[in-house]
Coordinates of C-alpha atoms in Angstrom, one line a residue:
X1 CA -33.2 -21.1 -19.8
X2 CA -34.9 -21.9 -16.4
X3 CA -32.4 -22.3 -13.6
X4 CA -32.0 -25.4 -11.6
X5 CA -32.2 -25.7 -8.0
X6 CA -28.5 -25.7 -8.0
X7 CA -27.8 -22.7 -9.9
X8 CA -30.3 -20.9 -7.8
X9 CA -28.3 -22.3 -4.8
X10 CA -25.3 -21.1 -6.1
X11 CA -26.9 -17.6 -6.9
X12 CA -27.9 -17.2 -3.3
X13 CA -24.4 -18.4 -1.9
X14 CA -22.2 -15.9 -3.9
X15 CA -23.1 -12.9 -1.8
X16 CA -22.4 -14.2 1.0
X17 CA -18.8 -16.2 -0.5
X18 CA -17.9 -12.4 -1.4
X19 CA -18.2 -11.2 2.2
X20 CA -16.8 -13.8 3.9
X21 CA -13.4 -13.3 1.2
X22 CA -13.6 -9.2 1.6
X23 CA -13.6 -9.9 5.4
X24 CA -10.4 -12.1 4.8
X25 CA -8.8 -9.9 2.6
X26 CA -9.5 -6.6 4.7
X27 CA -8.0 -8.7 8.0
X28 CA -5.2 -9.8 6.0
X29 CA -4.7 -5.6 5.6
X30 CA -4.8 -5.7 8.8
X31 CA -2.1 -8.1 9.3
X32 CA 0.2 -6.7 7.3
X33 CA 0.1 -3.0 9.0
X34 CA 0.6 -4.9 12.4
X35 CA 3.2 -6.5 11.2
X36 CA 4.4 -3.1 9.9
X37 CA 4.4 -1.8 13.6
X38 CA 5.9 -5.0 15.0
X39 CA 8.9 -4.4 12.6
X40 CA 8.7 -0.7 13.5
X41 CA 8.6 -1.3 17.1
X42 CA 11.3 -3.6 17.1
X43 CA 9.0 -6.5 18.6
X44 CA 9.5 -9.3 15.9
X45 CA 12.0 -11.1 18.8
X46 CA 9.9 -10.8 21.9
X47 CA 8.2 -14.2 22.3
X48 CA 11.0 -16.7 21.1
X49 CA 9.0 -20.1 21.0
X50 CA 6.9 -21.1 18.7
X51 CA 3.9 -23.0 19.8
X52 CA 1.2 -23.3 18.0
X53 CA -1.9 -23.9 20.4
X54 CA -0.5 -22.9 23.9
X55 CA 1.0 -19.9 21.9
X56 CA -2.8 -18.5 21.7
X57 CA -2.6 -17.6 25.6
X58 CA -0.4 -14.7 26.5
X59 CA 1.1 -14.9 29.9
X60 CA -1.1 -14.7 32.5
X61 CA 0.3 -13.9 35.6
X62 CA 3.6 -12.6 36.9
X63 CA 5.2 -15.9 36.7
X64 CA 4.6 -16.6 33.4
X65 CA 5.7 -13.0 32.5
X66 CA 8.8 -13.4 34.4
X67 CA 9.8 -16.9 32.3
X68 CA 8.7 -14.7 29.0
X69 CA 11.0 -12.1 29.3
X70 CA 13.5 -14.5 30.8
X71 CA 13.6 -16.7 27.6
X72 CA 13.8 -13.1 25.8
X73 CA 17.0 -12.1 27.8
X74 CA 18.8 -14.9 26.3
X75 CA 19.2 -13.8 22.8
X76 CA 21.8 -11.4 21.6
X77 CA 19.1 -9.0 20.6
X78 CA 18.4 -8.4 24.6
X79 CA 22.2 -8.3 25.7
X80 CA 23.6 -5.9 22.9
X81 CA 20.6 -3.3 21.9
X82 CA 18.3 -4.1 25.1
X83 CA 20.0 -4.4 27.6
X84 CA 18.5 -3.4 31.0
X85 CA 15.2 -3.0 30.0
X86 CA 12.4 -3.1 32.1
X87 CA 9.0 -5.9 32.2
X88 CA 6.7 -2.9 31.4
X89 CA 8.9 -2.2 28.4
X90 CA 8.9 -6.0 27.6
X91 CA 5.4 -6.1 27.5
X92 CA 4.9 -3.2 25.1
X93 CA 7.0 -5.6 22.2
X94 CA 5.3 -8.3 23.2
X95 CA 1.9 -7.3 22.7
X96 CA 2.4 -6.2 19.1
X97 CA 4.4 -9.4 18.1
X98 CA 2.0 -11.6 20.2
X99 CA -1.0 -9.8 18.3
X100 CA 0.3 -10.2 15.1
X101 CA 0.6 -14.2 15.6
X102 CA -2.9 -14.2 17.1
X103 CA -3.8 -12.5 14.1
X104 CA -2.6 -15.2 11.9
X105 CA -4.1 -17.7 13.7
X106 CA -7.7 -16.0 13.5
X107 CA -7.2 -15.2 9.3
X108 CA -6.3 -19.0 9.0
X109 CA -9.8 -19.8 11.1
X110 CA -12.0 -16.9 9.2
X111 CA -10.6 -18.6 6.2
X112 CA -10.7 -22.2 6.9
X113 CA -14.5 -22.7 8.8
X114 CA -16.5 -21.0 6.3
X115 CA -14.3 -22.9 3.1
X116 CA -15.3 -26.0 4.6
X117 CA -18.9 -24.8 4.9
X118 CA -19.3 -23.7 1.3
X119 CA -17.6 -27.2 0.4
X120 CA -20.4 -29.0 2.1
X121 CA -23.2 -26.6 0.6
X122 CA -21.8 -27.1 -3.1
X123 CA -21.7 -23.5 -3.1
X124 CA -18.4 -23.1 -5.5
X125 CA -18.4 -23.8 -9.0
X126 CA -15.1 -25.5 -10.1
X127 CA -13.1 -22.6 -10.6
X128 CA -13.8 -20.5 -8.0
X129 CA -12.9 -23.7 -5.9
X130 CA -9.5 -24.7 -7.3
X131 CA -8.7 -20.9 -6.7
X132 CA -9.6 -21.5 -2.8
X133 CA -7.8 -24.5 -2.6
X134 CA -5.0 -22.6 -4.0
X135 CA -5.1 -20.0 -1.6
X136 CA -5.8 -22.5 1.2
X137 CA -2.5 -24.0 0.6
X138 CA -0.8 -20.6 0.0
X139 CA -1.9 -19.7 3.6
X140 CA 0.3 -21.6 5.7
X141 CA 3.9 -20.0 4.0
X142 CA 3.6 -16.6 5.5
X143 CA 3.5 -18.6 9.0
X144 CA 6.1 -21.0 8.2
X145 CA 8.5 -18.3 6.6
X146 CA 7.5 -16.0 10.0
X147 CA 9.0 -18.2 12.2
X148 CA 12.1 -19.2 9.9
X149 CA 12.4 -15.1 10.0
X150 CA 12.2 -15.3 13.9
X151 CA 14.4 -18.1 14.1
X152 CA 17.0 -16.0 12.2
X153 CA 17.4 -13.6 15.0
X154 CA 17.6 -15.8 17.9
X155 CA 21.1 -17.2 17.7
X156 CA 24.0 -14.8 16.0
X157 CA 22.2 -12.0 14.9
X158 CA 20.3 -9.3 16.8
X159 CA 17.7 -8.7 14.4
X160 CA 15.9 -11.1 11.8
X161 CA 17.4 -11.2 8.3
X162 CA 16.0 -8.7 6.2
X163 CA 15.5 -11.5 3.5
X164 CA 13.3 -13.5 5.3
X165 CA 11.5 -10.2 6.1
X166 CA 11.1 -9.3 2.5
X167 CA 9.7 -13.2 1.5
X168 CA 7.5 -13.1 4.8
X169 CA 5.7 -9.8 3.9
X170 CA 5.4 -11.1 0.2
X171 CA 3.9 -14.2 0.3
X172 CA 1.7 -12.5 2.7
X173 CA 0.7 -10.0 0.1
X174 CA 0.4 -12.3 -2.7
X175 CA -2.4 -14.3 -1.1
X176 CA -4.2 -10.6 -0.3
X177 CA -3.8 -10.0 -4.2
X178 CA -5.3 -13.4 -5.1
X179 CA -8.0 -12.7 -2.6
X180 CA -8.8 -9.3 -4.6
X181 CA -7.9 -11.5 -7.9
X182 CA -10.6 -14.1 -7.0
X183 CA -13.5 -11.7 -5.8
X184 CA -13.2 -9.7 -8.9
X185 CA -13.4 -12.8 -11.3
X186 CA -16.4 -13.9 -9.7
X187 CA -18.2 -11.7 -11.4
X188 CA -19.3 -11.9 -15.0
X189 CA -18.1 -8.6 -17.5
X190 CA -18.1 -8.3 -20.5
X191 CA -14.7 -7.6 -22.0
X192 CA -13.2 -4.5 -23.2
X193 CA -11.2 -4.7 -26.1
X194 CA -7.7 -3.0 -25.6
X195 CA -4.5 -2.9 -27.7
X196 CA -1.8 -5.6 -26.6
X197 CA 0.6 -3.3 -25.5
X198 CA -1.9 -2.1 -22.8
X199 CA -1.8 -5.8 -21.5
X200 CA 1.8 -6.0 -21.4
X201 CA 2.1 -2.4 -19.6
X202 CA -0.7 -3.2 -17.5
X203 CA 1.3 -6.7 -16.7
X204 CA 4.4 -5.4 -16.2
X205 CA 2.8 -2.4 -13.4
X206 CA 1.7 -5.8 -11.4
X207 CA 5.1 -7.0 -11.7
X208 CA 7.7 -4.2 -10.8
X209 CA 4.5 -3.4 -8.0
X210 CA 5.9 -6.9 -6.6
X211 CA 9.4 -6.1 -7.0
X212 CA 8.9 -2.4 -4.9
X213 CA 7.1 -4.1 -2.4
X214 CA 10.2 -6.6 -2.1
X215 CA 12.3 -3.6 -1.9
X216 CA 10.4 -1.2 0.5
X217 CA 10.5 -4.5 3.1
X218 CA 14.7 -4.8 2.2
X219 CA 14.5 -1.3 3.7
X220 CA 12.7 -2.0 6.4
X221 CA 14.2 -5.0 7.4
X222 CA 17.7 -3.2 7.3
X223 CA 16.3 0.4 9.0
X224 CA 17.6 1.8 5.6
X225 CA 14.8 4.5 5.7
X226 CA 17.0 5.7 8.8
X227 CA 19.9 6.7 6.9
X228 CA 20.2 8.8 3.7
X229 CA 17.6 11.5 5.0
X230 CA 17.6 13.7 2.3
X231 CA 15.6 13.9 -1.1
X232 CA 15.7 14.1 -4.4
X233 CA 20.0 13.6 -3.7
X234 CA 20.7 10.4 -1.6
X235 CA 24.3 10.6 -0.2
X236 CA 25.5 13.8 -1.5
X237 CA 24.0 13.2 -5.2
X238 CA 20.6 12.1 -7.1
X239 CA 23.1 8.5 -8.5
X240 CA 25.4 7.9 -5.3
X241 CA 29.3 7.0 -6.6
X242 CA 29.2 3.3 -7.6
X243 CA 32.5 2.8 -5.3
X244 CA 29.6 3.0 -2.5
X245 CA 27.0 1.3 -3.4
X246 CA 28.9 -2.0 -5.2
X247 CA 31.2 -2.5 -2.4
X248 CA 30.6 -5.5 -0.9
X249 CA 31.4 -8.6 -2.7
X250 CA 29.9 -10.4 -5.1
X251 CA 28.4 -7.3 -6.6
X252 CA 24.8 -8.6 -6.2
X253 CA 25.2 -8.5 -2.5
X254 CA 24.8 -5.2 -2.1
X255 CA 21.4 -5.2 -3.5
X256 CA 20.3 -7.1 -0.5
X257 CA 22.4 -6.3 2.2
X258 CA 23.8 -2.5 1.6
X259 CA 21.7 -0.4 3.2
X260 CA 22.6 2.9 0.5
X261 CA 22.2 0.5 -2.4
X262 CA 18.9 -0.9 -1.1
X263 CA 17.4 2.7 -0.3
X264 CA 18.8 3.7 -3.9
X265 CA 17.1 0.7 -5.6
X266 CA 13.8 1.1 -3.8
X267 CA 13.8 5.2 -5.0
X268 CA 14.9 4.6 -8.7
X269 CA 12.0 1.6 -9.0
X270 CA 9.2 4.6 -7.6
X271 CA 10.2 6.6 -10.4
X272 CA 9.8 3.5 -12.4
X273 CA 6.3 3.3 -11.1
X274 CA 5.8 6.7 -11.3
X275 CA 6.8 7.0 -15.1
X276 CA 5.4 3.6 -16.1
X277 CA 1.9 4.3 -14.4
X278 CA 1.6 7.5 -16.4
X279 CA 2.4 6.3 -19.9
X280 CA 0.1 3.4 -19.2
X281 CA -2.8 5.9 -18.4
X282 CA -2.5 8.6 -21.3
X283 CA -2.1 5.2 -23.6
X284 CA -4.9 4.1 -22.4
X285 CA -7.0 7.7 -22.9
X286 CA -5.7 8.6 -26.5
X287 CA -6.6 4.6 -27.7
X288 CA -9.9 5.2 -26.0
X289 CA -9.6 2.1 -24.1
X290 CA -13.0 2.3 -22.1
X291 CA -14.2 4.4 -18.9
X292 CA -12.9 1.5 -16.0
X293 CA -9.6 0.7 -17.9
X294 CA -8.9 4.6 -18.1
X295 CA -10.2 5.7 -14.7
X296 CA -8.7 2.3 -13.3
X297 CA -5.5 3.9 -15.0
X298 CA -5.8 7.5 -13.5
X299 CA -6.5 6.0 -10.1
X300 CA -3.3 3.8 -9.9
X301 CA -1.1 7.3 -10.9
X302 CA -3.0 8.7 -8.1
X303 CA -2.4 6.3 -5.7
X304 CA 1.3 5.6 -6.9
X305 CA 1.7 9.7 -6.3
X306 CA 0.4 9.4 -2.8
X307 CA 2.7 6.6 -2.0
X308 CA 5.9 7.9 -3.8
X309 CA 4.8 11.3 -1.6
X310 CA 4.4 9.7 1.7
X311 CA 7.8 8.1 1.2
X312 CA 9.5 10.6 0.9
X313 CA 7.9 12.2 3.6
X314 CA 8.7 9.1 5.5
X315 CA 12.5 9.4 5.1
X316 CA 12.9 13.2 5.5
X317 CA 11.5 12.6 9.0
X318 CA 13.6 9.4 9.4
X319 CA 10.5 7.3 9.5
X320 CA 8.0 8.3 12.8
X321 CA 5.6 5.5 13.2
X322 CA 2.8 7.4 11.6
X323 CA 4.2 7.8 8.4
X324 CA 5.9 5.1 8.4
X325 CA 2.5 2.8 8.5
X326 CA 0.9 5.2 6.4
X327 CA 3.2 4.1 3.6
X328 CA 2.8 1.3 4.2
X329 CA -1.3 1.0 4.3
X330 CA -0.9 3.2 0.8
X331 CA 1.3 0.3 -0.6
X332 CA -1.7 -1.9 0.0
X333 CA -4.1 0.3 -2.1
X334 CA -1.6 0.5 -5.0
X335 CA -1.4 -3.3 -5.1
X336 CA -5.4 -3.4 -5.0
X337 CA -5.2 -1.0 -7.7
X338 CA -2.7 -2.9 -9.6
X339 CA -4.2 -6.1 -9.4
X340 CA -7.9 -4.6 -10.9
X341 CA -6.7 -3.1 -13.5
X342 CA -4.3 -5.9 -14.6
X343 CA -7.8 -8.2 -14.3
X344 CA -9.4 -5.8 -16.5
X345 CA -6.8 -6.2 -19.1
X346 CA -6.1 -9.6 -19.2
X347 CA -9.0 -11.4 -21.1
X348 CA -11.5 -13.8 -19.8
X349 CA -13.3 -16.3 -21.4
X350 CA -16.9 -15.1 -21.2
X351 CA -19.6 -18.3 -20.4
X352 CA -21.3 -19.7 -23.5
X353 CA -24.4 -17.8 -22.3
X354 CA -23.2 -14.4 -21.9
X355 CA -21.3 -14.0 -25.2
X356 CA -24.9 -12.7 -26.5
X357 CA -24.0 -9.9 -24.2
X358 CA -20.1 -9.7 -24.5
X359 CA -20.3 -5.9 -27.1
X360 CA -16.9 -4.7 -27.4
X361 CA -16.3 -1.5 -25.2
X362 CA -14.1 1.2 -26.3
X363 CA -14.9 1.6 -30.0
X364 CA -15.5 6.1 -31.2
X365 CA -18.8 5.8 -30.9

């Protein structure tokens, strides 16, 4: 049929809607890698205010670096691991956690300006906007739960808890997924047809993804990756004695907060990955489930080698920056991966107008 203005409107918008949310989604990346270092660095507990306009300046002179690194001094962090340490060496950790708030003050503005924009302009459909507003509202937790994390490590402990780690990385993550989510469903496909149980594998890859994710941050957050140093045995043997890693009371503790069981759990859900990865992709190449689905398939294996590789690699050298971010950037194109391929499994329903077009993919030809 002949389009309206609006539709044509709405045709010339979407380019420009896809940019501005790849440029969100790559800055997010960003985020999470500087984050990465600010962990790695040990910086999380340099700036120990939270304020959220003033907070944009750094300090600007020597005064206001003297009163920085004075309101630094008084937390247990300084007295019992940093003791003596120099303004020079102050400034290093506070660049990379002041960076990474900056960051999250620019995503929320790259975000926010051209949303409102595209509001005004009627340029998304109702969908697409519901989505937005979703994500919109997502945004603020990774802030919120940042400074609970921060707040953690100001008082008793000298480091933040590795909980509030795990949930602040996360979240964080989870709007970057939707991100890649949204983008992809803003294009119309039509929709291969693929057995069940290659839903529900291709599901459950997104799912224990998640869970890893949750885990590799546990060891992070608890420098886990710096003990253990050996591979494929972990302690002495490839399944540690249970005496060592159930120790701590109530049993499910130790999932959280013992740093053997925590690297134990992250390695055994890799080969879980690993395993579940491959049996999804020859499934999908014997049922002849299209060429995206089974070169979306081969790709995550690929990826989910890499990473599983470059862990390891990680801990034998008990975790040099370089690897360790390297990791940690592969994670991200696992979970990219993840999240495609899961969106090219789950059905959509395809518009009243295209269903002319919808041929099922996949069938012998």
């Amino acid at each position: 049929g002949s389009m309206t203005a609006g539709s044509a409107r709405q045709v010339s918008h979407s380019g420009a809607v896809r940019w501005w949310l790849v440029s969100v989604a790559v800055l997010i990346a960003v985020m999470v890698l500087v984050g990465g270092a600010t962990r790695l660095t040990e910086s999380g507990l340099s700036i120990v205010e939270w304020k959220s306009v003033t907070g944009t300046l750094p300090p600007l002179n020597e005064a206001q670096w003297t009163q920085a690194f004075e309101g630094y001094k008084t937390i247990p962090q300084y007295r019992e691991l940093n003791a003596g340490m120099t303004l020079s060496e102050f400034k290093t950790i506070f660049w990379w956690e002041w960076s990474h708030r900056l960051l999250g003050r620019v995503i929320g503005a790259v975000y926010l300006l051209p949303f409102l924009y595209f509001l005004w302009r009627g340029a998304l459909r109702g969908e697409l906007r519901r989505r937005l507003w979703l994500i919109f509202a997502l945004g603020a937790l990774p802030g919120a739960v940042g400074w609970w994390m921060v707040a953690s490590g100001l008082s008793q402990r000298t480091e933040v808890s590795q909980y509030r780690l795990a949930t602040h990385l996360v979240l964080a993550l989870v709007i970057f997924a939707s991100i890649v989510w949204t983008l992809r469903r803003m294009t119309e496909r039509p929709q291969p047809v693929v057995a069940a149980r290659l839903k529900i594998t291709g599901v459950a890859l997104l799912a224990l993804t998640f869970v890893q994710l949750y885990f590799g941050a546990l060891v992070a957050g608890l420098r886990a990756g710096r003990l253990y140093n050996t591979w494929p045995e972990i302690d002495g043997a490839f399944i540690p004695s249970a005496a060592r890693l159930w120790f701590e009371e109530p049993w499910w503790r130790n999932m959280f907060d013992n740093a053997l069981t925590v690297q134990f759990e992250h390695r055994m859900t890799a080969y879980a990955l690993l395993a579940l990865a491959v049996a999804h992709a020859i499934d999908a190449t014997i049922s002849r489930a299209g060429a995206a689905v089974v070169g979306g398939a081969w790709w995550l294996v690929a990826a989910i080698t890499l990473q599983a590789v470059l862990g390891i690699l990680t801990l034998l050298h008990q975790v040099p920056i370089d690897l360790a971010l390297a990791h940690q950037a592969v994670a991200i194109v696992v979970l990219t991966l993840v999240v495609l391929q899961t969106d090219r499994l789950v059905a959509r329903p395809v518009a009243r107008d295209q269903r002319k077009l919808a041929v099922p993919l996949g069938q012998p030809g």
